[in-house]
């Protein structure tokens, strides 16, 4: 028997993994892997709620599995699996769907930002999966009795829905779920796009020059950092309101060097942005080249080493979630 608390989280294989994904999610998975029992999955059923290409999807799935390991997640400890290998995610999702209002889903800021445009509130042509996606996410979490869910700040609202659904179902039918707590880092929970600090660094940003990918080469990383937008004050200060661009770079620097922002500000007191950016580029390149080296090695062994682990974990998870699904079916009267 284990006494550790349970952590559940996933990342969509909808493109390559960004530095934002790493700092907001993967790094805290790695840092906390000894403290929690971790279920970390490849959220492939979520990835198809956006436009997708089947060949790219399967390549991205492989890459994420390898990247989890290359970033330091110990596959002997963390239970890494493909979401679509476990049918119960969809089973529970349907039940939760029947307990969620359309209003709750339409209020989600991520839905609004993806589905609504400046000129139109018309959602008639938006795919339903984009609307219902937070329910599937709630199912992902509630199936495993997660105590905490490590996510970036953009997922906070989705986590609230998962909590609400857990409480709603427990109140209506008797205790069946744990209400999960979000675990969101103080810094680095929302790394912004280097070219446009108003939007988060994301796989889906149209303009890619401000998005650093974990598999970018040295030249590309350096170029993106050196060309990162900054203000004209040329003073290194952590002030998210008035100097959001340099503050964003400071958060990246701090997270990757395991230092606090203030000590970095002090170090660069009399230096200009160029010097700071050069140093930051070095730090990012160094960190990512270690990950990339491991990634290359692990990718070669995917079929022999990673795939069997994913399959074995799918079997393990299936047993856990079938038990949970059965309990839910019983509580709501679907089975005796
Ligand atoms: P996604 O790429 O949407 O599947 O996100 C996977 C995880 O990375 C989620 O926990 C997100 O909240 C987190 N994440 C995504 N983008 C960022 C970002 N720019 N800064 C911090 N965390 C992020
Ligand atoms: N929705 C998350 C994202 O886009 C990914 C995700 C899916 C997730 N299911 C989850 C994260 C369950 C945590 C727990 O970032």
mmCIF file of C-alpha atoms and ligand atoms in Angstrom:
data_model
loop_
_atom_site.group_PDB
_atom_site.id
_atom_site.type_symbol
_atom_site.label_atom_id
_atom_site.label_comp_id
_atom_site.label_asym_id
_atom_site.label_seq_id
_atom_site.Cartn_x
_atom_site.Cartn_y
_atom_site.Cartn_z
ATOM 1 C CA UNK A 1 0.000 0.000 0.000
ATOM 2 C CA UNK A 2 1.218 3.465 -0.764
ATOM 3 C CA UNK A 3 0.397 6.441 1.427
ATOM 4 C CA UNK A 4 1.412 9.101 -0.999
ATOM 5 C CA UNK A 5 -1.075 11.622 -2.244
ATOM 6 C CA UNK A 6 -2.087 11.303 -5.860
ATOM 7 C CA UNK A 7 -1.236 13.736 -8.648
ATOM 8 C CA UNK A 8 -2.834 13.520 -12.091
ATOM 9 C CA UNK A 9 -1.966 15.649 -15.098
ATOM 10 C CA UNK A 10 -1.599 15.509 -18.859
ATOM 11 C CA UNK A 11 -0.320 17.388 -21.866
ATOM 12 C CA UNK A 12 -1.919 17.483 -25.290
ATOM 13 C CA UNK A 13 0.134 16.078 -28.154
ATOM 14 C CA UNK A 14 -1.136 18.821 -30.410
ATOM 15 C CA UNK A 15 2.254 20.104 -31.497
ATOM 16 C CA UNK A 16 5.774 20.114 -30.173
ATOM 17 C CA UNK A 17 6.237 20.844 -26.496
ATOM 18 C CA UNK A 18 7.036 24.428 -25.536
ATOM 19 C CA UNK A 19 9.235 25.920 -22.865
ATOM 20 C CA UNK A 20 5.954 27.051 -21.244
ATOM 21 C CA UNK A 21 4.753 23.435 -21.013
ATOM 22 C CA UNK A 22 8.096 22.479 -19.521
ATOM 23 C CA UNK A 23 8.254 25.199 -16.883
ATOM 24 C CA UNK A 24 4.553 25.227 -15.970
ATOM 25 C CA UNK A 25 3.942 21.488 -15.997
ATOM 26 C CA UNK A 26 6.721 19.000 -16.777
ATOM 27 C CA UNK A 27 9.358 20.523 -14.508
ATOM 28 C CA UNK A 28 7.054 20.516 -11.468
ATOM 29 C CA UNK A 29 6.096 16.889 -12.302
ATOM 30 C CA UNK A 30 9.790 16.038 -12.162
ATOM 31 C CA UNK A 31 10.471 18.107 -9.053
ATOM 32 C CA UNK A 32 7.589 16.505 -7.150
ATOM 33 C CA UNK A 33 7.755 12.954 -8.441
ATOM 34 C CA UNK A 34 9.047 11.542 -5.176
ATOM 35 C CA UNK A 35 6.435 13.289 -3.097
ATOM 36 C CA UNK A 36 3.318 12.160 -4.989
ATOM 37 C CA UNK A 37 2.082 9.066 -6.735
ATOM 38 C CA UNK A 38 1.906 10.462 -10.235
ATOM 39 C CA UNK A 39 -0.355 9.615 -13.128
ATOM 40 C CA UNK A 40 0.970 11.559 -16.096
ATOM 41 C CA UNK A 41 -0.710 11.005 -19.420
ATOM 42 C CA UNK A 42 -0.528 11.983 -23.048
ATOM 43 C CA UNK A 43 -3.839 13.770 -23.568
ATOM 44 C CA UNK A 44 -4.495 12.538 -27.092
ATOM 45 C CA UNK A 45 -8.295 12.651 -26.797
ATOM 46 C CA UNK A 46 -7.925 16.334 -25.959
ATOM 47 C CA UNK A 47 -5.639 16.962 -28.900
ATOM 48 C CA UNK A 48 -8.394 16.011 -31.345
ATOM 49 C CA UNK A 49 -10.626 18.792 -30.031
ATOM 50 C CA UNK A 50 -8.449 21.138 -32.110
ATOM 51 C CA UNK A 51 -7.728 20.815 -35.818
ATOM 52 C CA UNK A 52 -5.281 17.929 -36.171
ATOM 53 C CA UNK A 53 -3.409 15.812 -38.631
ATOM 54 C CA UNK A 54 -3.369 12.054 -37.889
ATOM 55 C CA UNK A 55 0.267 11.539 -38.867
ATOM 56 C CA UNK A 56 1.453 14.508 -36.826
ATOM 57 C CA UNK A 57 -0.721 13.377 -33.922
ATOM 58 C CA UNK A 58 0.914 9.997 -33.666
ATOM 59 C CA UNK A 59 4.380 11.495 -33.999
ATOM 60 C CA UNK A 60 3.626 14.063 -31.293
ATOM 61 C CA UNK A 61 2.340 11.317 -29.001
ATOM 62 C CA UNK A 62 5.626 9.481 -29.297
ATOM 63 C CA UNK A 63 7.595 12.658 -28.777
ATOM 64 C CA UNK A 64 5.750 13.584 -25.600
ATOM 65 C CA UNK A 65 6.285 10.148 -24.103
ATOM 66 C CA UNK A 66 10.010 10.439 -24.854
ATOM 67 C CA UNK A 67 10.167 14.038 -23.642
ATOM 68 C CA UNK A 68 8.584 13.195 -20.295
ATOM 69 C CA UNK A 69 11.455 10.823 -19.737
ATOM 70 C CA UNK A 70 14.128 13.095 -21.280
ATOM 71 C CA UNK A 71 13.037 15.913 -18.963
ATOM 72 C CA UNK A 72 13.683 13.700 -15.963
ATOM 73 C CA UNK A 73 10.418 11.966 -15.194
ATOM 74 C CA UNK A 74 11.357 8.541 -13.872
ATOM 75 C CA UNK A 75 9.174 6.065 -15.733
ATOM 76 C CA UNK A 76 9.702 3.544 -12.972
ATOM 77 C CA UNK A 77 7.988 5.902 -10.539
ATOM 78 C CA UNK A 78 5.547 8.028 -12.519
ATOM 79 C CA UNK A 79 2.771 6.159 -14.290
ATOM 80 C CA UNK A 80 2.898 7.487 -17.836
ATOM 81 C CA UNK A 81 0.209 6.388 -20.296
ATOM 82 C CA UNK A 82 -1.832 7.284 -23.345
ATOM 83 C CA UNK A 83 -5.261 8.645 -22.434
ATOM 84 C CA UNK A 84 -6.997 6.903 -25.356
ATOM 85 C CA UNK A 85 -5.770 3.504 -24.139
ATOM 86 C CA UNK A 86 -8.221 3.793 -21.249
ATOM 87 C CA UNK A 87 -11.878 3.637 -22.305
ATOM 88 C CA UNK A 88 -13.226 4.760 -18.928
ATOM 89 C CA UNK A 89 -12.180 8.377 -19.551
ATOM 90 C CA UNK A 90 -14.965 8.579 -22.104
ATOM 91 C CA UNK A 91 -17.433 6.595 -19.993
ATOM 92 C CA UNK A 92 -17.112 8.926 -17.043
ATOM 93 C CA UNK A 93 -17.035 11.949 -19.309
ATOM 94 C CA UNK A 94 -20.510 11.080 -20.573
ATOM 95 C CA UNK A 95 -21.885 10.809 -17.069
ATOM 96 C CA UNK A 96 -20.355 14.131 -16.058
ATOM 97 C CA UNK A 97 -21.642 15.684 -19.277
ATOM 98 C CA UNK A 98 -25.153 14.893 -18.094
ATOM 99 C CA UNK A 99 -24.475 16.893 -14.924
ATOM 100 C CA UNK A 100 -22.964 20.000 -16.496
ATOM 101 C CA UNK A 101 -24.831 22.926 -18.002
ATOM 102 C CA UNK A 102 -24.048 24.476 -21.354
ATOM 103 C CA UNK A 103 -23.719 27.792 -19.510
ATOM 104 C CA UNK A 104 -20.900 26.443 -17.353
ATOM 105 C CA UNK A 105 -19.011 25.356 -20.436
ATOM 106 C CA UNK A 106 -19.615 28.512 -22.423
ATOM 107 C CA UNK A 107 -18.190 30.577 -19.580
ATOM 108 C CA UNK A 108 -14.774 28.932 -19.879
ATOM 109 C CA UNK A 109 -12.276 31.567 -20.956
ATOM 110 C CA UNK A 110 -10.307 29.053 -22.991
ATOM 111 C CA UNK A 111 -13.446 28.157 -24.945
ATOM 112 C CA UNK A 112 -14.233 31.806 -25.436
ATOM 113 C CA UNK A 113 -10.763 32.631 -26.649
ATOM 114 C CA UNK A 114 -10.675 29.694 -29.055
ATOM 115 C CA UNK A 115 -14.245 29.833 -30.318
ATOM 116 C CA UNK A 116 -15.282 33.461 -30.319
ATOM 117 C CA UNK A 117 -13.763 36.103 -32.547
ATOM 118 C CA UNK A 118 -13.842 39.878 -32.282
ATOM 119 C CA UNK A 119 -16.594 40.027 -34.850
ATOM 120 C CA UNK A 120 -18.703 37.036 -34.019
ATOM 121 C CA UNK A 121 -20.278 35.291 -31.066
ATOM 122 C CA UNK A 122 -21.759 32.692 -33.354
ATOM 123 C CA UNK A 123 -20.774 29.237 -32.134
ATOM 124 C CA UNK A 124 -22.897 27.225 -34.574
ATOM 125 C CA UNK A 125 -19.861 26.035 -36.495
ATOM 126 C CA UNK A 126 -17.624 25.373 -33.510
ATOM 127 C CA UNK A 127 -16.944 21.686 -32.956
ATOM 128 C CA UNK A 128 -18.723 20.352 -29.870
ATOM 129 C CA UNK A 129 -15.540 18.760 -28.520
ATOM 130 C CA UNK A 130 -14.046 22.179 -27.920
ATOM 131 C CA UNK A 131 -16.991 23.047 -25.688
ATOM 132 C CA UNK A 132 -17.127 19.756 -23.785
ATOM 133 C CA UNK A 133 -13.363 19.371 -23.365
ATOM 134 C CA UNK A 134 -13.279 20.536 -19.710
ATOM 135 C CA UNK A 135 -15.660 17.694 -18.829
ATOM 136 C CA UNK A 136 -13.319 15.122 -20.303
ATOM 137 C CA UNK A 137 -10.575 16.802 -18.303
ATOM 138 C CA UNK A 138 -12.663 16.465 -15.131
ATOM 139 C CA UNK A 139 -13.125 12.759 -15.905
ATOM 140 C CA UNK A 140 -9.336 12.367 -16.397
ATOM 141 C CA UNK A 141 -8.817 13.727 -12.914
ATOM 142 C CA UNK A 142 -11.723 12.237 -10.942
ATOM 143 C CA UNK A 143 -11.165 8.707 -12.200
ATOM 144 C CA UNK A 144 -7.859 8.476 -10.349
ATOM 145 C CA UNK A 145 -8.907 10.120 -7.055
ATOM 146 C CA UNK A 146 -6.389 12.891 -7.666
ATOM 147 C CA UNK A 147 -5.565 14.985 -4.608
ATOM 148 C CA UNK A 148 -3.686 17.524 -6.676
ATOM 149 C CA UNK A 149 -3.361 18.454 -10.330
ATOM 150 C CA UNK A 150 -0.231 20.227 -11.507
ATOM 151 C CA UNK A 151 -1.127 22.671 -14.262
ATOM 152 C CA UNK A 152 -0.258 26.082 -15.636
ATOM 153 C CA UNK A 153 -2.426 29.041 -14.654
ATOM 154 C CA UNK A 154 -4.499 28.785 -17.854
ATOM 155 C CA UNK A 155 -6.116 25.591 -16.542
ATOM 156 C CA UNK A 156 -7.355 27.004 -13.236
ATOM 157 C CA UNK A 157 -10.925 27.442 -14.409
ATOM 158 C CA UNK A 158 -11.059 23.892 -15.762
ATOM 159 C CA UNK A 159 -9.858 22.640 -12.393
ATOM 160 C CA UNK A 160 -12.657 24.529 -10.685
ATOM 161 C CA UNK A 161 -15.160 22.715 -12.876
ATOM 162 C CA UNK A 162 -13.599 19.371 -11.929
ATOM 163 C CA UNK A 163 -13.896 20.284 -8.251
ATOM 164 C CA UNK A 164 -17.482 21.464 -8.670
ATOM 165 C CA UNK A 165 -18.458 18.303 -10.487
ATOM 166 C CA UNK A 166 -16.867 16.136 -7.789
ATOM 167 C CA UNK A 167 -18.772 17.980 -5.068
ATOM 168 C CA UNK A 168 -22.011 18.034 -7.085
ATOM 169 C CA UNK A 169 -21.921 14.284 -7.726
ATOM 170 C CA UNK A 170 -20.972 13.474 -4.128
ATOM 171 C CA UNK A 171 -23.825 15.598 -2.785
ATOM 172 C CA UNK A 172 -26.365 14.141 -5.138
ATOM 173 C CA UNK A 173 -25.494 10.435 -5.081
ATOM 174 C CA UNK A 174 -23.193 9.890 -2.098
ATOM 175 C CA UNK A 175 -19.425 10.078 -1.885
ATOM 176 C CA UNK A 176 -17.708 8.834 -4.989
ATOM 177 C CA UNK A 177 -15.024 11.421 -5.875
ATOM 178 C CA UNK A 178 -12.173 13.323 -4.268
ATOM 179 C CA UNK A 179 -12.399 17.072 -4.974
ATOM 180 C CA UNK A 180 -8.956 17.826 -6.453
ATOM 181 C CA UNK A 181 -6.805 20.858 -5.637
ATOM 182 C CA UNK A 182 -4.978 22.720 -8.384
ATOM 183 C CA UNK A 183 -1.223 22.960 -7.946
ATOM 184 C CA UNK A 184 -0.098 26.061 -9.797
ATOM 185 C CA UNK A 185 3.424 27.430 -9.453
ATOM 186 C CA UNK A 186 3.813 30.976 -8.163
ATOM 187 C CA UNK A 187 6.287 31.940 -10.859
ATOM 188 C CA UNK A 188 6.477 30.309 -14.277
ATOM 189 C CA UNK A 189 2.825 29.271 -14.216
ATOM 190 C CA UNK A 190 2.155 31.453 -17.208
ATOM 191 C CA UNK A 191 5.163 31.957 -19.454
ATOM 192 C CA UNK A 192 4.258 34.531 -22.056
ATOM 193 C CA UNK A 193 5.062 34.659 -25.769
ATOM 194 C CA UNK A 194 8.451 36.339 -26.270
ATOM 195 C CA UNK A 195 7.177 38.391 -29.190
ATOM 196 C CA UNK A 196 3.830 39.320 -27.660
ATOM 197 C CA UNK A 197 3.638 39.319 -23.907
ATOM 198 C CA UNK A 198 -0.149 39.681 -24.008
ATOM 199 C CA UNK A 199 -0.603 36.017 -24.961
ATOM 200 C CA UNK A 200 0.777 32.912 -23.275
ATOM 201 C CA UNK A 201 3.556 30.992 -24.948
ATOM 202 C CA UNK A 202 1.537 28.334 -26.706
ATOM 203 C CA UNK A 203 1.835 25.627 -29.325
ATOM 204 C CA UNK A 204 -1.114 27.132 -31.104
ATOM 205 C CA UNK A 205 0.093 30.741 -31.426
ATOM 206 C CA UNK A 206 -0.084 31.743 -35.061
ATOM 207 C CA UNK A 207 3.212 33.585 -34.979
ATOM 208 C CA UNK A 208 5.911 31.208 -33.766
ATOM 209 C CA UNK A 209 8.819 33.576 -33.318
ATOM 210 C CA UNK A 210 8.065 34.094 -29.644
ATOM 211 C CA UNK A 211 7.515 30.402 -28.849
ATOM 212 C CA UNK A 212 10.487 28.285 -27.782
ATOM 213 C CA UNK A 213 10.120 24.554 -28.359
ATOM 214 C CA UNK A 214 12.030 21.998 -26.336
ATOM 215 C CA UNK A 215 13.407 20.561 -29.562
ATOM 216 C CA UNK A 216 14.468 23.877 -31.147
ATOM 217 C CA UNK A 217 18.131 23.973 -32.154
ATOM 218 C CA UNK A 218 20.692 26.232 -30.523
ATOM 219 C CA UNK A 219 20.591 28.906 -33.230
ATOM 220 C CA UNK A 220 16.800 29.105 -33.216
ATOM 221 C CA UNK A 221 16.628 29.396 -29.427
ATOM 222 C CA UNK A 222 19.301 32.087 -29.354
ATOM 223 C CA UNK A 223 17.601 34.044 -32.139
ATOM 224 C CA UNK A 224 14.204 33.896 -30.439
ATOM 225 C CA UNK A 225 15.650 35.135 -27.150
ATOM 226 C CA UNK A 226 17.845 37.837 -28.627
ATOM 227 C CA UNK A 227 14.879 39.092 -30.647
ATOM 228 C CA UNK A 228 12.426 38.872 -27.747
ATOM 229 C CA UNK A 229 10.454 42.059 -27.487
ATOM 230 C CA UNK A 230 11.523 44.342 -24.621
ATOM 231 C CA UNK A 231 10.609 47.876 -23.549
ATOM 232 C CA UNK A 232 12.814 50.908 -24.109
ATOM 233 C CA UNK A 233 13.685 51.460 -20.429
ATOM 234 C CA UNK A 234 16.648 49.087 -20.662
ATOM 235 C CA UNK A 235 16.473 48.498 -16.928
ATOM 236 C CA UNK A 236 16.296 44.996 -15.568
ATOM 237 C CA UNK A 237 13.462 45.056 -13.097
ATOM 238 C CA UNK A 238 10.746 42.598 -12.063
ATOM 239 C CA UNK A 239 7.617 44.634 -12.590
ATOM 240 C CA UNK A 240 4.956 42.634 -14.391
ATOM 241 C CA UNK A 241 2.657 45.602 -14.777
ATOM 242 C CA UNK A 242 5.024 48.177 -16.219
ATOM 243 C CA UNK A 243 7.774 45.970 -17.657
ATOM 244 C CA UNK A 244 5.994 42.727 -18.547
ATOM 245 C CA UNK A 245 8.468 41.588 -21.211
ATOM 246 C CA UNK A 246 11.621 41.685 -19.129
ATOM 247 C CA UNK A 247 9.670 40.264 -16.168
ATOM 248 C CA UNK A 248 8.680 37.297 -18.324
ATOM 249 C CA UNK A 249 12.320 36.704 -19.284
ATOM 250 C CA UNK A 250 13.299 36.996 -15.630
ATOM 251 C CA UNK A 251 10.780 34.288 -14.703
ATOM 252 C CA UNK A 252 12.262 31.976 -17.321
ATOM 253 C CA UNK A 253 15.778 32.729 -16.093
ATOM 254 C CA UNK A 254 14.780 32.118 -12.468
ATOM 255 C CA UNK A 255 12.943 28.875 -13.152
ATOM 256 C CA UNK A 256 15.775 27.403 -15.213
ATOM 257 C CA UNK A 257 18.561 28.426 -12.876
ATOM 258 C CA UNK A 258 16.663 27.620 -9.662
ATOM 259 C CA UNK A 259 17.346 31.127 -8.360
ATOM 260 C CA UNK A 260 14.918 33.686 -7.062
ATOM 261 C CA UNK A 261 14.068 36.607 -9.286
ATOM 262 C CA UNK A 262 15.445 39.230 -6.875
ATOM 263 C CA UNK A 263 18.943 37.803 -6.880
ATOM 264 C CA UNK A 264 18.941 37.847 -10.673
ATOM 265 C CA UNK A 265 17.727 41.432 -10.782
ATOM 266 C CA UNK A 266 20.583 42.316 -8.458
ATOM 267 C CA UNK A 267 23.130 40.527 -10.615
ATOM 268 C CA UNK A 268 22.090 42.561 -13.660
ATOM 269 C CA UNK A 269 21.607 45.856 -11.830
ATOM 270 C CA UNK A 270 23.875 47.843 -14.095
ATOM 271 C CA UNK A 271 23.686 45.670 -17.195
ATOM 272 C CA UNK A 272 21.654 46.193 -20.323
ATOM 273 C CA UNK A 273 19.052 43.926 -21.915
ATOM 274 C CA UNK A 274 21.509 42.582 -24.492
ATOM 275 C CA UNK A 275 23.873 41.198 -21.862
ATOM 276 C CA UNK A 276 20.950 39.718 -19.935
ATOM 277 C CA UNK A 277 19.500 38.112 -23.046
ATOM 278 C CA UNK A 278 22.848 36.623 -24.041
ATOM 279 C CA UNK A 279 23.157 34.989 -20.643
ATOM 280 C CA UNK A 280 19.552 33.806 -20.704
ATOM 281 C CA UNK A 281 20.048 32.304 -24.167
ATOM 282 C CA UNK A 282 23.046 30.381 -22.840
ATOM 283 C CA UNK A 283 21.057 29.046 -19.910
ATOM 284 C CA UNK A 284 18.131 27.945 -22.093
ATOM 285 C CA UNK A 285 20.403 26.360 -24.704
ATOM 286 C CA UNK A 286 22.341 24.505 -22.043
ATOM 287 C CA UNK A 287 19.223 23.159 -20.348
ATOM 288 C CA UNK A 288 17.494 22.175 -23.571
ATOM 289 C CA UNK A 289 20.562 20.571 -25.111
ATOM 290 C CA UNK A 290 20.746 18.160 -22.177
ATOM 291 C CA UNK A 291 17.074 17.306 -22.674
ATOM 292 C CA UNK A 292 17.557 16.962 -26.436
ATOM 293 C CA UNK A 293 20.489 14.611 -26.056
ATOM 294 C CA UNK A 294 18.466 12.326 -23.802
ATOM 295 C CA UNK A 295 15.472 12.665 -26.099
ATOM 296 C CA UNK A 296 17.495 11.440 -29.074
ATOM 297 C CA UNK A 297 18.667 8.406 -27.172
ATOM 298 C CA UNK A 298 15.241 7.574 -25.764
ATOM 299 C CA UNK A 299 13.523 8.023 -29.142
ATOM 300 C CA UNK A 300 15.740 5.353 -30.634
ATOM 301 C CA UNK A 301 14.568 2.916 -27.993
ATOM 302 C CA UNK A 302 10.904 3.905 -28.139
ATOM 303 C CA UNK A 303 9.563 0.595 -29.462
ATOM 304 C CA UNK A 304 11.664 -1.509 -27.147
ATOM 305 C CA UNK A 305 11.610 0.529 -23.965
ATOM 306 C CA UNK A 306 8.890 3.190 -23.886
ATOM 307 C CA UNK A 307 6.016 1.538 -25.741
ATOM 308 C CA UNK A 308 5.955 -1.529 -23.451
ATOM 309 C CA UNK A 309 5.833 0.761 -20.405
ATOM 310 C CA UNK A 310 2.886 2.674 -21.872
ATOM 311 C CA UNK A 311 1.051 -0.579 -22.522
ATOM 312 C CA UNK A 312 1.787 -1.990 -19.104
ATOM 313 C CA UNK A 313 0.648 1.229 -17.451
ATOM 314 C CA UNK A 314 -2.545 1.238 -19.523
ATOM 315 C CA UNK A 315 -3.392 -2.160 -18.060
ATOM 316 C CA UNK A 316 -2.612 -0.975 -14.554
ATOM 317 C CA UNK A 317 -4.734 2.171 -14.966
ATOM 318 C CA UNK A 318 -7.602 0.231 -16.507
ATOM 319 C CA UNK A 319 -7.992 -1.806 -13.337
ATOM 320 C CA UNK A 320 -8.094 1.340 -11.176
ATOM 321 C CA UNK A 321 -10.536 3.268 -13.321
ATOM 322 C CA UNK A 322 -12.864 0.357 -13.986
ATOM 323 C CA UNK A 323 -13.299 0.039 -10.254
ATOM 324 C CA UNK A 324 -14.115 3.724 -10.014
ATOM 325 C CA UNK A 325 -16.482 3.612 -12.981
ATOM 326 C CA UNK A 326 -18.293 0.652 -11.467
ATOM 327 C CA UNK A 327 -18.770 2.557 -8.219
ATOM 328 C CA UNK A 328 -20.194 5.529 -10.127
ATOM 329 C CA UNK A 329 -22.499 3.292 -12.183
ATOM 330 C CA UNK A 330 -23.775 1.735 -8.958
ATOM 331 C CA UNK A 331 -24.289 5.040 -7.185
ATOM 332 C CA UNK A 332 -26.299 6.515 -10.020
ATOM 333 C CA UNK A 333 -28.339 3.363 -10.537
ATOM 334 C CA UNK A 334 -26.983 2.153 -13.868
ATOM 335 C CA UNK A 335 -26.001 -1.173 -12.324
ATOM 336 C CA UNK A 336 -26.973 -2.905 -9.106
HETATM 337 P P1 LIG B 1 -1.257 22.081 -23.195
HETATM 338 O O1 LIG B 1 -0.141 22.412 -24.107
HETATM 339 O O2 LIG B 1 -2.391 23.033 -23.367
HETATM 340 O O3 LIG B 1 -1.657 20.652 -23.224
HETATM 341 O O4 LIG B 1 -0.709 22.355 -21.725
HETATM 342 C C1 LIG B 1 -0.081 21.379 -20.940
HETATM 343 C C2 LIG B 1 0.298 21.937 -19.606
HETATM 344 O O5 LIG B 1 1.261 23.000 -19.763
HETATM 345 C C3 LIG B 1 -0.876 22.577 -18.858
HETATM 346 O O6 LIG B 1 -0.719 22.315 -17.477
HETATM 347 C C4 LIG B 1 -0.729 24.027 -19.127
HETATM 348 O O7 LIG B 1 -1.320 24.830 -18.151
HETATM 349 C C5 LIG B 1 0.793 24.177 -19.136
HETATM 350 N N1 LIG B 1 1.189 25.329 -19.948
HETATM 351 C C6 LIG B 1 0.903 25.520 -21.252
HETATM 352 N N2 LIG B 1 1.410 26.677 -21.702
HETATM 353 C C7 LIG B 1 2.028 27.248 -20.631
HETATM 354 C C8 LIG B 1 2.751 28.480 -20.425
HETATM 355 N N3 LIG B 1 2.933 29.335 -21.416
HETATM 356 N N4 LIG B 1 3.251 28.746 -19.199
HETATM 357 C C9 LIG B 1 3.081 27.868 -18.186
HETATM 358 N N5 LIG B 1 2.412 26.693 -18.300
HETATM 359 C C10 LIG B 1 1.889 26.386 -19.501
HETATM 360 N N1 LIG B 2 -6.421 20.544 -20.582
HETATM 361 C C1 LIG B 2 -5.013 20.477 -20.333
HETATM 362 C C2 LIG B 2 -4.306 21.491 -21.218
HETATM 363 O O1 LIG B 2 -4.703 21.763 -22.297
HETATM 364 C C3 LIG B 2 -4.478 19.105 -20.580
HETATM 365 C C4 LIG B 2 -5.202 18.135 -19.736
HETATM 366 C C5 LIG B 2 -6.166 17.270 -20.139
HETATM 367 C C6 LIG B 2 -5.072 17.953 -18.325
HETATM 368 N N2 LIG B 2 -6.626 16.531 -19.103
HETATM 369 C C7 LIG B 2 -5.976 16.928 -17.971
HETATM 370 C C8 LIG B 2 -4.273 18.551 -17.354
HETATM 371 C C9 LIG B 2 -6.131 16.506 -16.650
HETATM 372 C C10 LIG B 2 -4.433 18.117 -16.033
HETATM 373 C C11 LIG B 2 -5.340 17.103 -15.675
HETATM 374 O O2 LIG B 2 -3.327 22.013 -20.809
#
